[in-house]
Amino acid sequence: MNRIVEKLKMDKKLLSIYFTAGYPNIDDTVSIIQDLEKNGVDMIEIGLPFSDPLADGPTIQDSSTKALKNGMTTEVLFNQLKDIRKTVNIPLIIMGYFNPMFQYGVEKFCKKCQELGIDGLIIPDLPVDVYHNEYQAIFEKYGLINVFLITPQTSDDRIRYIDSISNGFIYMVSSASTTGAQSGFGEEQTSYFERIAKMDLKNPQIIGFGISNNETFTQATQYAKGAIIGSAFVKHVTNEGVNSIETFVKSVIN
């Protein structure tokens, strides 16, 4: 069974952390993953940096630019992850844009992910219909879960369609803006969370964008299976360094 599916069955609220591979330094990728697991994170999104990251806020954009300058590429990332399953057991998801995957070769990319023990992919700019018609069979052949994003603007019909072709979780974007930390959720976001919860979808939802601390994590997970923290973690690593991961994770889940 896919590790994501196993993790979603657990009777707890899940914390997923996003970080940019190759940032702050090119060789930090593996130690960040190991430290996150050691400190109780449930799932990790490994960001494959891209030169034109449309959905990302300034913090993640900046980390992507630096990671690319550091020399991070698809090939370098795959090489860094070659022994990752010797030390890490939690689900690992690669989050990136479709262009680098397409350049690499979609099937070749998926096959490599399977070899390394990657459990899923999040590709914000791959349209659902294109995935369904052209790539779903390839993803499934290599045991990869593709995670789709929904926003407050996504229609109920579209959400039900996404739910019908998903087999892991749905990434529920908390607002229509780019990624970034905020200090709590307003009435509009809360009613959106409630609306999705009432739809009784077959795939659990994990909320991302705007989660930065214990307060926003607790708020989000009242309505969903888990929450994803990206910008706030990247900012923490930028300011405090990679040796302070324990402090960050404890501040969110304790």
mmCIF file with all atom_site columns, C-alpha atoms in Angstrom, residues 147-253:
data_model
loop_
_atom_site.group_PDB
_atom_site.id
_atom_site.type_symbol
_atom_site.label_atom_id
_atom_site.label_alt_id
_atom_site.label_comp_id
_atom_site.label_asym_id
_atom_site.label_entity_id
_atom_site.label_seq_id
_atom_site.pdbx_PDB_ins_code
_atom_site.Cartn_x
_atom_site.Cartn_y
_atom_site.Cartn_z
_atom_site.occupancy
_atom_site.B_iso_or_equiv
_atom_site.pdbx_formal_charge
_atom_site.auth_seq_id
_atom_site.auth_comp_id
_atom_site.auth_asym_id
_atom_site.auth_atom_id
_atom_site.pdbx_PDB_model_num
ATOM 1   C CA . VAL A 1 147 ? -2.386  15.335 -5.498  1.00 0.00 ? 147 VAL A CA 1
ATOM 2   C CA . PHE A 1 148 ? -4.666  18.051 -6.891  1.00 0.00 ? 148 PHE A CA 1
ATOM 3   C CA . LEU A 1 149 ? -5.244  21.520 -5.508  1.00 0.00 ? 149 LEU A CA 1
ATOM 4   C CA . ILE A 1 150 ? -8.638  23.100 -4.979  1.00 0.00 ? 150 ILE A CA 1
ATOM 5   C CA . THR A 1 151 ? -9.292  26.726 -3.994  1.00 0.00 ? 151 THR A CA 1
ATOM 6   C CA . PRO A 1 152 ? -12.316 28.664 -2.688  1.00 0.00 ? 152 PRO A CA 1
ATOM 7   C CA . GLN A 1 153 ? -13.070 29.449 -6.351  1.00 0.00 ? 153 GLN A CA 1
ATOM 8   C CA . THR A 1 154 ? -13.196 25.794 -7.494  1.00 0.00 ? 154 THR A CA 1
ATOM 9   C CA . SER A 1 155 ? -16.771 24.812 -8.351  1.00 0.00 ? 155 SER A CA 1
ATOM 10  C CA . ASP A 1 156 ? -18.481 21.892 -6.600  1.00 0.00 ? 156 ASP A CA 1
ATOM 11  C CA . ASP A 1 157 ? -18.677 20.007 -9.911  1.00 0.00 ? 157 ASP A CA 1
ATOM 12  C CA . ARG A 1 158 ? -14.942 20.421 -10.448 1.00 0.00 ? 158 ARG A CA 1
ATOM 13  C CA . ILE A 1 159 ? -14.194 19.337 -6.883  1.00 0.00 ? 159 ILE A CA 1
ATOM 14  C CA . ARG A 1 160 ? -16.291 16.190 -7.333  1.00 0.00 ? 160 ARG A CA 1
ATOM 15  C CA . TYR A 1 161 ? -14.483 15.442 -10.607 1.00 0.00 ? 161 TYR A CA 1
ATOM 16  C CA . ILE A 1 162 ? -11.079 15.872 -8.896  1.00 0.00 ? 162 ILE A CA 1
ATOM 17  C CA . ASP A 1 163 ? -12.266 13.663 -6.039  1.00 0.00 ? 163 ASP A CA 1
ATOM 18  C CA . SER A 1 164 ? -13.366 10.954 -8.482  1.00 0.00 ? 164 SER A CA 1
ATOM 19  C CA . ILE A 1 165 ? -9.909  10.648 -10.113 1.00 0.00 ? 165 ILE A CA 1
ATOM 20  C CA . SER A 1 166 ? -7.870  11.094 -6.910  1.00 0.00 ? 166 SER A CA 1
ATOM 21  C CA . ASN A 1 167 ? -6.634  8.265  -4.732  1.00 0.00 ? 167 ASN A CA 1
ATOM 22  C CA . GLY A 1 168 ? -4.836  9.989  -1.871  1.00 0.00 ? 168 GLY A CA 1
ATOM 23  C CA . PHE A 1 169 ? -5.791  13.375 -0.499  1.00 0.00 ? 169 PHE A CA 1
ATOM 24  C CA . ILE A 1 170 ? -6.966  16.695 -1.891  1.00 0.00 ? 170 ILE A CA 1
ATOM 25  C CA . TYR A 1 171 ? -4.750  19.715 -1.297  1.00 0.00 ? 171 TYR A CA 1
ATOM 26  C CA . MET A 1 172 ? -7.142  22.376 -0.119  1.00 0.00 ? 172 MET A CA 1
ATOM 27  C CA . VAL A 1 173 ? -5.706  25.831 -0.743  1.00 0.00 ? 173 VAL A CA 1
ATOM 28  C CA . SER A 1 174 ? -7.007  28.080 2.036   1.00 0.00 ? 174 SER A CA 1
ATOM 29  C CA . SER A 1 175 ? -7.251  31.220 -0.079  1.00 0.00 ? 175 SER A CA 1
ATOM 30  C CA . ALA A 1 176 ? -6.968  32.416 -3.657  1.00 0.00 ? 176 ALA A CA 1
ATOM 31  C CA . SER A 1 177 ? -3.638  34.164 -3.070  1.00 0.00 ? 177 SER A CA 1
ATOM 32  C CA . THR A 1 178 ? -0.105  32.782 -3.417  1.00 0.00 ? 178 THR A CA 1
ATOM 33  C CA . THR A 1 179 ? 1.554   30.842 -0.589  1.00 0.00 ? 179 THR A CA 1
ATOM 34  C CA . GLY A 1 180 ? 2.583   32.639 2.582   1.00 0.00 ? 180 GLY A CA 1
ATOM 35  C CA . ALA A 1 181 ? 2.012   32.737 6.302   1.00 0.00 ? 181 ALA A CA 1
ATOM 36  C CA . GLN A 1 182 ? -0.891  34.578 7.873   1.00 0.00 ? 182 GLN A CA 1
ATOM 37  C CA . SER A 1 183 ? -2.174  35.106 11.390  1.00 0.00 ? 183 SER A CA 1
ATOM 38  C CA . GLY A 1 184 ? -5.437  33.184 11.353  1.00 0.00 ? 184 GLY A CA 1
ATOM 39  C CA . PHE A 1 185 ? -8.417  32.376 9.180   1.00 0.00 ? 185 PHE A CA 1
ATOM 40  C CA . GLY A 1 186 ? -11.310 34.742 8.613   1.00 0.00 ? 186 GLY A CA 1
ATOM 41  C CA . GLU A 1 187 ? -15.008 34.025 8.271   1.00 0.00 ? 187 GLU A CA 1
ATOM 42  C CA . GLU A 1 188 ? -14.782 33.560 4.505   1.00 0.00 ? 188 GLU A CA 1
ATOM 43  C CA . GLN A 1 189 ? -12.120 30.866 4.791   1.00 0.00 ? 189 GLN A CA 1
ATOM 44  C CA . THR A 1 190 ? -13.885 29.119 7.646   1.00 0.00 ? 190 THR A CA 1
ATOM 45  C CA . SER A 1 191 ? -17.132 28.884 5.672   1.00 0.00 ? 191 SER A CA 1
ATOM 46  C CA . TYR A 1 192 ? -15.151 27.477 2.705   1.00 0.00 ? 192 TYR A CA 1
ATOM 47  C CA . PHE A 1 193 ? -13.606 24.825 5.007   1.00 0.00 ? 193 PHE A CA 1
ATOM 48  C CA . GLU A 1 194 ? -17.091 23.955 6.287   1.00 0.00 ? 194 GLU A CA 1
ATOM 49  C CA . ARG A 1 195 ? -18.539 23.795 2.775   1.00 0.00 ? 195 ARG A CA 1
ATOM 50  C CA . ILE A 1 196 ? -15.893 21.290 1.640   1.00 0.00 ? 196 ILE A CA 1
ATOM 51  C CA . ALA A 1 197 ? -16.251 19.223 4.833   1.00 0.00 ? 197 ALA A CA 1
ATOM 52  C CA . LYS A 1 198 ? -20.003 18.930 4.165   1.00 0.00 ? 198 LYS A CA 1
ATOM 53  C CA . MET A 1 199 ? -19.391 17.615 0.631   1.00 0.00 ? 199 MET A CA 1
ATOM 54  C CA . ASP A 1 200 ? -18.359 14.300 2.194   1.00 0.00 ? 200 ASP A CA 1
ATOM 55  C CA . LEU A 1 201 ? -15.653 13.580 -0.414  1.00 0.00 ? 201 LEU A CA 1
ATOM 56  C CA . LYS A 1 202 ? -14.047 10.141 -0.632  1.00 0.00 ? 202 LYS A CA 1
ATOM 57  C CA . ASN A 1 203 ? -10.521 11.613 -0.357  1.00 0.00 ? 203 ASN A CA 1
ATOM 58  C CA . PRO A 1 204 ? -9.534  13.389 2.862   1.00 0.00 ? 204 PRO A CA 1
ATOM 59  C CA . GLN A 1 205 ? -8.429  17.014 2.579   1.00 0.00 ? 205 GLN A CA 1
ATOM 60  C CA . ILE A 1 206 ? -5.227  18.605 3.790   1.00 0.00 ? 206 ILE A CA 1
ATOM 61  C CA . ILE A 1 207 ? -5.179  22.407 4.037   1.00 0.00 ? 207 ILE A CA 1
ATOM 62  C CA . GLY A 1 208 ? -2.248  24.461 2.818   1.00 0.00 ? 208 GLY A CA 1
ATOM 63  C CA . PHE A 1 209 ? -1.329  28.152 2.321   1.00 0.00 ? 209 PHE A CA 1
ATOM 64  C CA . GLY A 1 210 ? -1.469  30.400 5.385   1.00 0.00 ? 210 GLY A CA 1
ATOM 65  C CA . ILE A 1 211 ? -0.576  27.776 8.015   1.00 0.00 ? 211 ILE A CA 1
ATOM 66  C CA . SER A 1 212 ? 2.354   28.988 10.082  1.00 0.00 ? 212 SER A CA 1
ATOM 67  C CA . ASN A 1 213 ? 2.007   28.084 13.763  1.00 0.00 ? 213 ASN A CA 1
ATOM 68  C CA . ASN A 1 214 ? 0.067   26.073 16.325  1.00 0.00 ? 214 ASN A CA 1
ATOM 69  C CA . GLU A 1 215 ? -2.953  28.386 16.124  1.00 0.00 ? 215 GLU A CA 1
ATOM 70  C CA . THR A 1 216 ? -3.427  28.142 12.358  1.00 0.00 ? 216 THR A CA 1
ATOM 71  C CA . PHE A 1 217 ? -2.573  24.416 12.364  1.00 0.00 ? 217 PHE A CA 1
ATOM 72  C CA . THR A 1 218 ? -5.226  23.758 15.026  1.00 0.00 ? 218 THR A CA 1
ATOM 73  C CA . GLN A 1 219 ? -7.794  25.916 13.230  1.00 0.00 ? 219 GLN A CA 1
ATOM 74  C CA . ALA A 1 220 ? -7.235  24.227 9.869   1.00 0.00 ? 220 ALA A CA 1
ATOM 75  C CA . THR A 1 221 ? -7.299  20.692 11.225  1.00 0.00 ? 221 THR A CA 1
ATOM 76  C CA . GLN A 1 222 ? -10.707 21.229 12.814  1.00 0.00 ? 222 GLN A CA 1
ATOM 77  C CA . TYR A 1 223 ? -12.053 20.950 9.270   1.00 0.00 ? 223 TYR A CA 1
ATOM 78  C CA . ALA A 1 224 ? -9.530  18.670 7.564   1.00 0.00 ? 224 ALA A CA 1
ATOM 79  C CA . LYS A 1 225 ? -7.307  15.633 8.031   1.00 0.00 ? 225 LYS A CA 1
ATOM 80  C CA . GLY A 1 226 ? -4.150  17.704 8.217   1.00 0.00 ? 226 GLY A CA 1
ATOM 81  C CA . ALA A 1 227 ? -2.316  20.863 7.285   1.00 0.00 ? 227 ALA A CA 1
ATOM 82  C CA . ILE A 1 228 ? 0.726   21.777 5.225   1.00 0.00 ? 228 ILE A CA 1
ATOM 83  C CA . ILE A 1 229 ? 3.296   24.365 6.256   1.00 0.00 ? 229 ILE A CA 1
ATOM 84  C CA . GLY A 1 230 ? 5.649   25.753 3.615   1.00 0.00 ? 230 GLY A CA 1
ATOM 85  C CA . SER A 1 231 ? 6.596   29.431 3.721   1.00 0.00 ? 231 SER A CA 1
ATOM 86  C CA . ALA A 1 232 ? 6.796   29.635 7.533   1.00 0.00 ? 232 ALA A CA 1
ATOM 87  C CA . PHE A 1 233 ? 9.154   26.649 7.634   1.00 0.00 ? 233 PHE A CA 1
ATOM 88  C CA . VAL A 1 234 ? 11.344  27.976 4.800   1.00 0.00 ? 234 VAL A CA 1
ATOM 89  C CA . LYS A 1 235 ? 11.486  31.347 6.590   1.00 0.00 ? 235 LYS A CA 1
ATOM 90  C CA . HIS A 1 236 ? 12.446  29.625 9.856   1.00 0.00 ? 236 HIS A CA 1
ATOM 91  C CA . VAL A 1 237 ? 15.286  27.723 8.168   1.00 0.00 ? 237 VAL A CA 1
ATOM 92  C CA . THR A 1 238 ? 16.445  30.955 6.498   1.00 0.00 ? 238 THR A CA 1
ATOM 93  C CA . ASN A 1 239 ? 16.560  32.826 9.791   1.00 0.00 ? 239 ASN A CA 1
ATOM 94  C CA . GLU A 1 240 ? 17.516  30.106 12.281  1.00 0.00 ? 240 GLU A CA 1
ATOM 95  C CA . GLY A 1 241 ? 19.402  27.588 10.147  1.00 0.00 ? 241 GLY A CA 1
ATOM 96  C CA . VAL A 1 242 ? 18.881  23.884 9.508   1.00 0.00 ? 242 VAL A CA 1
ATOM 97  C CA . ASN A 1 243 ? 19.852  22.876 13.040  1.00 0.00 ? 243 ASN A CA 1
ATOM 98  C CA . SER A 1 244 ? 16.710  24.436 14.531  1.00 0.00 ? 244 SER A CA 1
ATOM 99  C CA . ILE A 1 245 ? 14.100  22.180 12.903  1.00 0.00 ? 245 ILE A CA 1
ATOM 100 C CA . GLU A 1 246 ? 13.079  20.610 16.224  1.00 0.00 ? 246 GLU A CA 1
ATOM 101 C CA . THR A 1 247 ? 12.154  24.040 17.644  1.00 0.00 ? 247 THR A CA 1
ATOM 102 C CA . PHE A 1 248 ? 9.916   24.798 14.676  1.00 0.00 ? 248 PHE A CA 1
ATOM 103 C CA . VAL A 1 249 ? 8.065   21.475 14.606  1.00 0.00 ? 249 VAL A CA 1
ATOM 104 C CA . LYS A 1 250 ? 7.497   21.505 18.395  1.00 0.00 ? 250 LYS A CA 1
ATOM 105 C CA . SER A 1 251 ? 6.067   25.021 18.189  1.00 0.00 ? 251 SER A CA 1
ATOM 106 C CA . VAL A 1 252 ? 3.438   23.752 15.727  1.00 0.00 ? 252 VAL A CA 1
ATOM 107 C CA . ILE A 1 253 ? 2.389   20.386 17.160  1.00 0.00 ? 253 ILE A CA 1
#
